[in-house]
mmCIF file with all atom_site columns, C-alpha atoms in Angstrom:
data_model
loop_
_atom_site.group_PDB
_atom_site.id
_atom_site.type_symbol
_atom_site.label_atom_id
_atom_site.label_alt_id
_atom_site.label_comp_id
_atom_site.label_asym_id
_atom_site.label_entity_id
_atom_site.label_seq_id
_atom_site.pdbx_PDB_ins_code
_atom_site.Cartn_x
_atom_site.Cartn_y
_atom_site.Cartn_z
_atom_site.occupancy
_atom_site.B_iso_or_equiv
_atom_site.pdbx_formal_charge
_atom_site.auth_seq_id
_atom_site.auth_comp_id
_atom_site.auth_asym_id
_atom_site.auth_atom_id
_atom_site.pdbx_PDB_model_num
ATOM 1   C CA . MET A 1 1   ? -59.437 -25.344 44.986  1.00 50.00 ? 30  MET A CA 1
ATOM 2   C CA . SER A 1 2   ? -55.796 -26.532 46.055  1.00 51.00 ? 31  SER A CA 1
ATOM 3   C CA . GLN A 1 3   ? -53.242 -27.263 43.063  1.00 53.00 ? 32  GLN A CA 1
ATOM 4   C CA . LEU A 1 4   ? -53.406 -30.860 44.193  1.00 49.00 ? 33  LEU A CA 1
ATOM 5   C CA . GLU A 1 5   ? -57.252 -31.013 43.824  1.00 51.00 ? 34  GLU A CA 1
ATOM 6   C CA . GLN A 1 6   ? -57.382 -29.243 40.559  1.00 53.00 ? 35  GLN A CA 1
ATOM 7   C CA . ARG A 1 7   ? -54.552 -31.731 39.160  1.00 50.00 ? 36  ARG A CA 1
ATOM 8   C CA . THR A 1 8   ? -56.833 -34.910 40.581  1.00 49.00 ? 37  THR A CA 1
ATOM 9   C CA . GLU A 1 9   ? -59.908 -33.511 38.759  1.00 51.00 ? 38  GLU A CA 1
ATOM 10  C CA . GLU A 1 10  ? -57.874 -32.978 35.589  1.00 50.00 ? 39  GLU A CA 1
ATOM 11  C CA . THR A 1 11  ? -56.554 -36.450 35.649  1.00 55.00 ? 40  THR A CA 1
ATOM 12  C CA . ARG A 1 12  ? -60.320 -37.640 35.985  1.00 74.00 ? 41  ARG A CA 1
ATOM 13  C CA . LEU A 1 13  ? -61.435 -36.088 32.639  1.00 81.00 ? 42  LEU A CA 1
ATOM 14  C CA . PRO A 1 14  ? -62.826 -38.753 30.049  1.00 88.00 ? 43  PRO A CA 1
ATOM 15  C CA . ARG A 1 15  ? -60.463 -39.149 27.279  1.00 91.00 ? 44  ARG A CA 1
ATOM 16  C CA . PHE A 1 16  ? -61.753 -39.142 23.688  1.00 90.00 ? 45  PHE A CA 1
ATOM 17  C CA . LYS A 1 17  ? -60.033 -40.305 20.605  1.00 95.00 ? 46  LYS A CA 1
ATOM 18  C CA . PRO A 1 18  ? -61.195 -37.535 17.975  1.00 95.00 ? 47  PRO A CA 1
ATOM 19  C CA . ALA A 1 19  ? -62.442 -38.668 14.522  1.00 96.00 ? 48  ALA A CA 1
ATOM 20  C CA . THR A 1 20  ? -59.815 -38.314 11.883  1.00 98.00 ? 49  THR A CA 1
ATOM 21  C CA . ASP A 1 21  ? -59.561 -38.069 8.328   1.00 98.00 ? 50  ASP A CA 1
ATOM 22  C CA . ILE A 1 22  ? -55.991 -37.984 6.490   1.00 97.00 ? 51  ILE A CA 1
ATOM 23  C CA . ILE A 1 23  ? -55.753 -37.130 3.111   1.00 97.00 ? 52  ILE A CA 1
ATOM 24  C CA . GLU A 1 24  ? -52.681 -37.258 0.635   1.00 95.00 ? 53  GLU A CA 1
ATOM 25  C CA . THR A 1 25  ? -52.335 -34.579 -2.050  1.00 94.00 ? 54  THR A CA 1
ATOM 26  C CA . ALA A 1 26  ? -49.442 -34.113 -4.412  1.00 91.00 ? 55  ALA A CA 1
ATOM 27  C CA . SER A 1 27  ? -47.793 -31.563 -2.060  1.00 92.00 ? 56  SER A CA 1
ATOM 28  C CA . GLY A 1 28  ? -48.355 -33.348 0.912   1.00 95.00 ? 57  GLY A CA 1
ATOM 29  C CA . PHE A 1 29  ? -50.939 -34.636 3.716   1.00 97.00 ? 58  PHE A CA 1
ATOM 30  C CA . VAL A 1 30  ? -53.986 -33.018 5.430   1.00 98.00 ? 59  VAL A CA 1
ATOM 31  C CA . ILE A 1 31  ? -55.148 -34.276 8.790   1.00 98.00 ? 60  ILE A CA 1
ATOM 32  C CA . TYR A 1 32  ? -58.593 -33.378 10.009  1.00 98.00 ? 61  TYR A CA 1
ATOM 33  C CA . LEU A 1 33  ? -59.332 -33.866 13.538  1.00 97.00 ? 62  LEU A CA 1
ATOM 34  C CA . ASP A 1 34  ? -62.872 -33.328 15.152  1.00 96.00 ? 63  ASP A CA 1
ATOM 35  C CA . MET A 1 35  ? -62.567 -31.409 18.383  1.00 94.00 ? 64  MET A CA 1
ATOM 36  C CA . PRO A 1 36  ? -65.579 -29.747 19.355  1.00 92.00 ? 65  PRO A CA 1
ATOM 37  C CA . GLY A 1 37  ? -65.679 -27.559 22.259  1.00 91.00 ? 66  GLY A CA 1
ATOM 38  C CA . VAL A 1 38  ? -61.915 -27.049 22.264  1.00 94.00 ? 67  VAL A CA 1
ATOM 39  C CA . ALA A 1 39  ? -60.507 -23.504 22.210  1.00 93.00 ? 68  ALA A CA 1
ATOM 40  C CA . LYS A 1 40  ? -57.358 -22.574 20.738  1.00 94.00 ? 69  LYS A CA 1
ATOM 41  C CA . SER A 1 41  ? -55.923 -21.709 24.114  1.00 94.00 ? 70  SER A CA 1
ATOM 42  C CA . ASP A 1 42  ? -56.860 -25.468 25.119  1.00 94.00 ? 71  ASP A CA 1
ATOM 43  C CA . LEU A 1 43  ? -55.314 -27.131 22.344  1.00 96.00 ? 72  LEU A CA 1
ATOM 44  C CA . ILE A 1 44  ? -51.557 -28.442 22.397  1.00 96.00 ? 73  ILE A CA 1
ATOM 45  C CA . ILE A 1 45  ? -49.533 -29.870 19.511  1.00 97.00 ? 74  ILE A CA 1
ATOM 46  C CA . ASP A 1 46  ? -46.072 -31.289 20.253  1.00 97.00 ? 75  ASP A CA 1
ATOM 47  C CA . LEU A 1 47  ? -43.721 -32.518 17.652  1.00 96.00 ? 76  LEU A CA 1
ATOM 48  C CA . ASN A 1 48  ? -40.900 -34.621 18.937  1.00 95.00 ? 77  ASN A CA 1
ATOM 49  C CA . GLU A 1 49  ? -38.728 -36.237 16.241  1.00 90.00 ? 78  GLU A CA 1
ATOM 50  C CA . ASP A 1 50  ? -41.206 -38.177 14.209  1.00 93.00 ? 79  ASP A CA 1
ATOM 51  C CA . GLU A 1 51  ? -44.213 -38.084 16.376  1.00 96.00 ? 80  GLU A CA 1
ATOM 52  C CA . ILE A 1 52  ? -46.891 -35.223 16.409  1.00 97.00 ? 81  ILE A CA 1
ATOM 53  C CA . LYS A 1 53  ? -49.215 -35.517 19.428  1.00 97.00 ? 82  LYS A CA 1
ATOM 54  C CA . ILE A 1 54  ? -52.337 -33.534 19.516  1.00 97.00 ? 83  ILE A CA 1
ATOM 55  C CA . SER A 1 55  ? -54.264 -32.713 22.818  1.00 96.00 ? 84  SER A CA 1
ATOM 56  C CA . GLY A 1 56  ? -57.211 -30.388 23.842  1.00 95.00 ? 85  GLY A CA 1
ATOM 57  C CA . LYS A 1 57  ? -59.465 -30.048 26.648  1.00 94.00 ? 86  LYS A CA 1
ATOM 58  C CA . THR A 1 58  ? -63.147 -28.918 26.628  1.00 91.00 ? 87  THR A CA 1
ATOM 59  C CA . SER A 1 59  ? -65.110 -27.322 29.555  1.00 85.00 ? 88  SER A CA 1
ATOM 60  C CA . TYR A 1 60  ? -68.533 -26.632 29.999  1.00 80.00 ? 89  TYR A CA 1
ATOM 61  C CA . PRO A 1 61  ? -69.795 -24.668 32.798  1.00 79.00 ? 90  PRO A CA 1
ATOM 62  C CA . ALA A 1 62  ? -71.759 -26.761 35.634  1.00 76.00 ? 91  ALA A CA 1
ATOM 63  C CA . PRO A 1 63  ? -75.373 -25.508 35.832  1.00 78.00 ? 92  PRO A CA 1
ATOM 64  C CA . VAL A 1 64  ? -75.833 -23.338 38.982  1.00 83.00 ? 93  VAL A CA 1
ATOM 65  C CA . GLU A 1 65  ? -78.738 -24.662 41.270  1.00 84.00 ? 94  GLU A CA 1
ATOM 66  C CA . GLU A 1 66  ? -79.989 -27.038 38.615  1.00 83.00 ? 95  GLU A CA 1
ATOM 67  C CA . LYS A 1 67  ? -80.117 -30.746 38.886  1.00 82.00 ? 96  LYS A CA 1
ATOM 68  C CA . LEU A 1 68  ? -78.731 -32.929 35.836  1.00 78.00 ? 97  LEU A CA 1
ATOM 69  C CA . GLY A 1 69  ? -81.108 -35.154 34.432  1.00 80.00 ? 98  GLY A CA 1
ATOM 70  C CA . HIS A 1 70  ? -78.612 -36.489 31.735  1.00 79.00 ? 99  HIS A CA 1
ATOM 71  C CA . VAL A 1 71  ? -75.377 -35.481 30.347  1.00 75.00 ? 100 VAL A CA 1
ATOM 72  C CA . GLU A 1 72  ? -73.384 -35.936 27.521  1.00 75.00 ? 101 GLU A CA 1
ATOM 73  C CA . PHE A 1 73  ? -71.693 -32.972 26.856  1.00 74.00 ? 102 PHE A CA 1
ATOM 74  C CA . GLY A 1 74  ? -68.903 -32.401 29.663  1.00 77.00 ? 103 GLY A CA 1
ATOM 75  C CA . ASN A 1 75  ? -65.537 -31.670 30.362  1.00 87.00 ? 104 ASN A CA 1
ATOM 76  C CA . GLY A 1 76  ? -63.111 -34.116 28.279  1.00 90.00 ? 105 GLY A CA 1
ATOM 77  C CA . GLU A 1 77  ? -59.823 -34.526 26.928  1.00 94.00 ? 106 GLU A CA 1
ATOM 78  C CA . TYR A 1 78  ? -59.143 -35.205 23.354  1.00 95.00 ? 107 TYR A CA 1
ATOM 79  C CA . ALA A 1 79  ? -55.844 -36.996 22.500  1.00 96.00 ? 108 ALA A CA 1
ATOM 80  C CA . ARG A 1 80  ? -54.077 -38.431 19.440  1.00 97.00 ? 109 ARG A CA 1
ATOM 81  C CA . ALA A 1 81  ? -50.585 -39.268 18.295  1.00 97.00 ? 110 ALA A CA 1
ATOM 82  C CA . PHE A 1 82  ? -49.238 -39.886 14.779  1.00 97.00 ? 111 PHE A CA 1
ATOM 83  C CA . THR A 1 83  ? -45.856 -41.020 13.536  1.00 96.00 ? 112 THR A CA 1
ATOM 84  C CA . LEU A 1 84  ? -44.758 -38.822 10.585  1.00 94.00 ? 113 LEU A CA 1
ATOM 85  C CA . SER A 1 85  ? -43.049 -40.149 7.781   1.00 90.00 ? 114 SER A CA 1
ATOM 86  C CA . GLN A 1 86  ? -39.409 -38.904 6.461   1.00 90.00 ? 115 GLN A CA 1
ATOM 87  C CA . ILE A 1 87  ? -41.124 -37.434 3.389   1.00 91.00 ? 116 ILE A CA 1
ATOM 88  C CA . VAL A 1 88  ? -42.883 -34.640 5.795   1.00 94.00 ? 117 VAL A CA 1
ATOM 89  C CA . ASP A 1 89  ? -41.236 -31.390 5.777   1.00 94.00 ? 118 ASP A CA 1
ATOM 90  C CA . LYS A 1 90  ? -41.734 -30.811 9.861   1.00 94.00 ? 119 LYS A CA 1
ATOM 91  C CA . ASN A 1 91  ? -40.655 -27.306 9.590   1.00 93.00 ? 120 ASN A CA 1
ATOM 92  C CA . LYS A 1 92  ? -43.507 -26.227 7.242   1.00 95.00 ? 121 LYS A CA 1
ATOM 93  C CA . ILE A 1 93  ? -46.396 -27.892 9.181   1.00 96.00 ? 122 ILE A CA 1
ATOM 94  C CA . LYS A 1 94  ? -49.442 -25.755 9.723   1.00 96.00 ? 123 LYS A CA 1
ATOM 95  C CA . ALA A 1 95  ? -52.495 -26.015 11.953  1.00 97.00 ? 124 ALA A CA 1
ATOM 96  C CA . THR A 1 96  ? -56.064 -24.336 11.859  1.00 96.00 ? 125 THR A CA 1
ATOM 97  C CA . LEU A 1 97  ? -58.756 -24.379 14.121  1.00 96.00 ? 126 LEU A CA 1
ATOM 98  C CA . LYS A 1 98  ? -62.188 -23.773 12.811  1.00 95.00 ? 127 LYS A CA 1
ATOM 99  C CA . ASN A 1 99  ? -65.766 -24.512 14.102  1.00 94.00 ? 128 ASN A CA 1
ATOM 100 C CA . GLY A 1 100 ? -64.520 -27.445 16.050  1.00 93.00 ? 129 GLY A CA 1
ATOM 101 C CA . VAL A 1 101 ? -62.234 -29.048 13.428  1.00 97.00 ? 130 VAL A CA 1
ATOM 102 C CA . LEU A 1 102 ? -58.527 -29.101 13.587  1.00 97.00 ? 131 LEU A CA 1
ATOM 103 C CA . GLU A 1 103 ? -56.725 -28.946 10.194  1.00 97.00 ? 132 GLU A CA 1
ATOM 104 C CA . LEU A 1 104 ? -52.867 -29.960 10.083  1.00 97.00 ? 133 LEU A CA 1
ATOM 105 C CA . THR A 1 105 ? -51.231 -29.515 6.796   1.00 97.00 ? 134 THR A CA 1
ATOM 106 C CA . LEU A 1 106 ? -48.180 -31.366 6.497   1.00 97.00 ? 135 LEU A CA 1
ATOM 107 C CA . PRO A 1 107 ? -46.093 -30.557 3.231   1.00 96.00 ? 136 PRO A CA 1
ATOM 108 C CA . LYS A 1 108 ? -44.098 -33.058 1.713   1.00 93.00 ? 137 LYS A CA 1
ATOM 109 C CA . ALA A 1 109 ? -40.148 -32.339 1.599   1.00 89.00 ? 138 ALA A CA 1
ATOM 110 C CA . GLU A 1 110 ? -39.129 -30.949 -1.551  1.00 83.00 ? 139 GLU A CA 1
ATOM 111 C CA . LYS A 1 111 ? -37.044 -33.766 -2.442  1.00 77.00 ? 140 LYS A CA 1
ATOM 112 C CA . ALA A 1 112 ? -40.221 -36.088 -2.045  1.00 65.00 ? 141 ALA A CA 1
ATOM 113 C CA . VAL A 1 113 ? -42.344 -34.319 -4.367  1.00 65.00 ? 142 VAL A CA 1
ATOM 114 C CA . ALA A 1 114 ? -42.872 -35.741 -7.826  1.00 73.00 ? 143 ALA A CA 1
ATOM 115 C CA . ARG A 1 115 ? -41.653 -33.606 -10.548 1.00 74.00 ? 144 ARG A CA 1
ATOM 116 C CA . LYS A 1 116 ? -41.006 -33.859 -14.490 1.00 80.00 ? 145 LYS A CA 1
ATOM 117 C CA . ILE A 1 117 ? -37.681 -34.008 -15.650 1.00 80.00 ? 146 ILE A CA 1
ATOM 118 C CA . GLU A 1 118 ? -37.323 -31.997 -18.815 1.00 83.00 ? 147 GLU A CA 1
ATOM 119 C CA . ILE A 1 119 ? -35.775 -33.952 -21.832 1.00 82.00 ? 148 ILE A CA 1
ATOM 120 C CA . ARG A 1 120 ? -33.625 -31.819 -23.872 1.00 82.00 ? 149 ARG A CA 1
ATOM 121 C CA . SER A 1 121 ? -32.320 -32.507 -27.648 1.00 79.00 ? 150 SER A CA 1
ATOM 122 C CA . GLU A 1 122 ? -29.130 -31.609 -28.774 1.00 75.00 ? 151 GLU A CA 1
#
């Protein structure tokens, strides 16, 4: 397959918006993205200024010498982007992929974390 044919085939992949949960904790945010069939090597997370883009490709081998009757699994691409708040410490973002779920941990910057002020008596 030539590079042009491969690129054309890649652009025809169905695109999905992964199911997402966003949870705020005292120390930051956690984003869960459902990305079944995406391997770590096929996952891309780009951070550009205040936007984080997540994309990943799934690929399933086509059956050899078999006729497909109905297909709901197949090659595809997941893509999602989020605008990050200024309170997120962008240098400490972490990502974990486990059992088809991507977990992004976005800690709050130290200045944004609530803290108690000690009151002294004199």
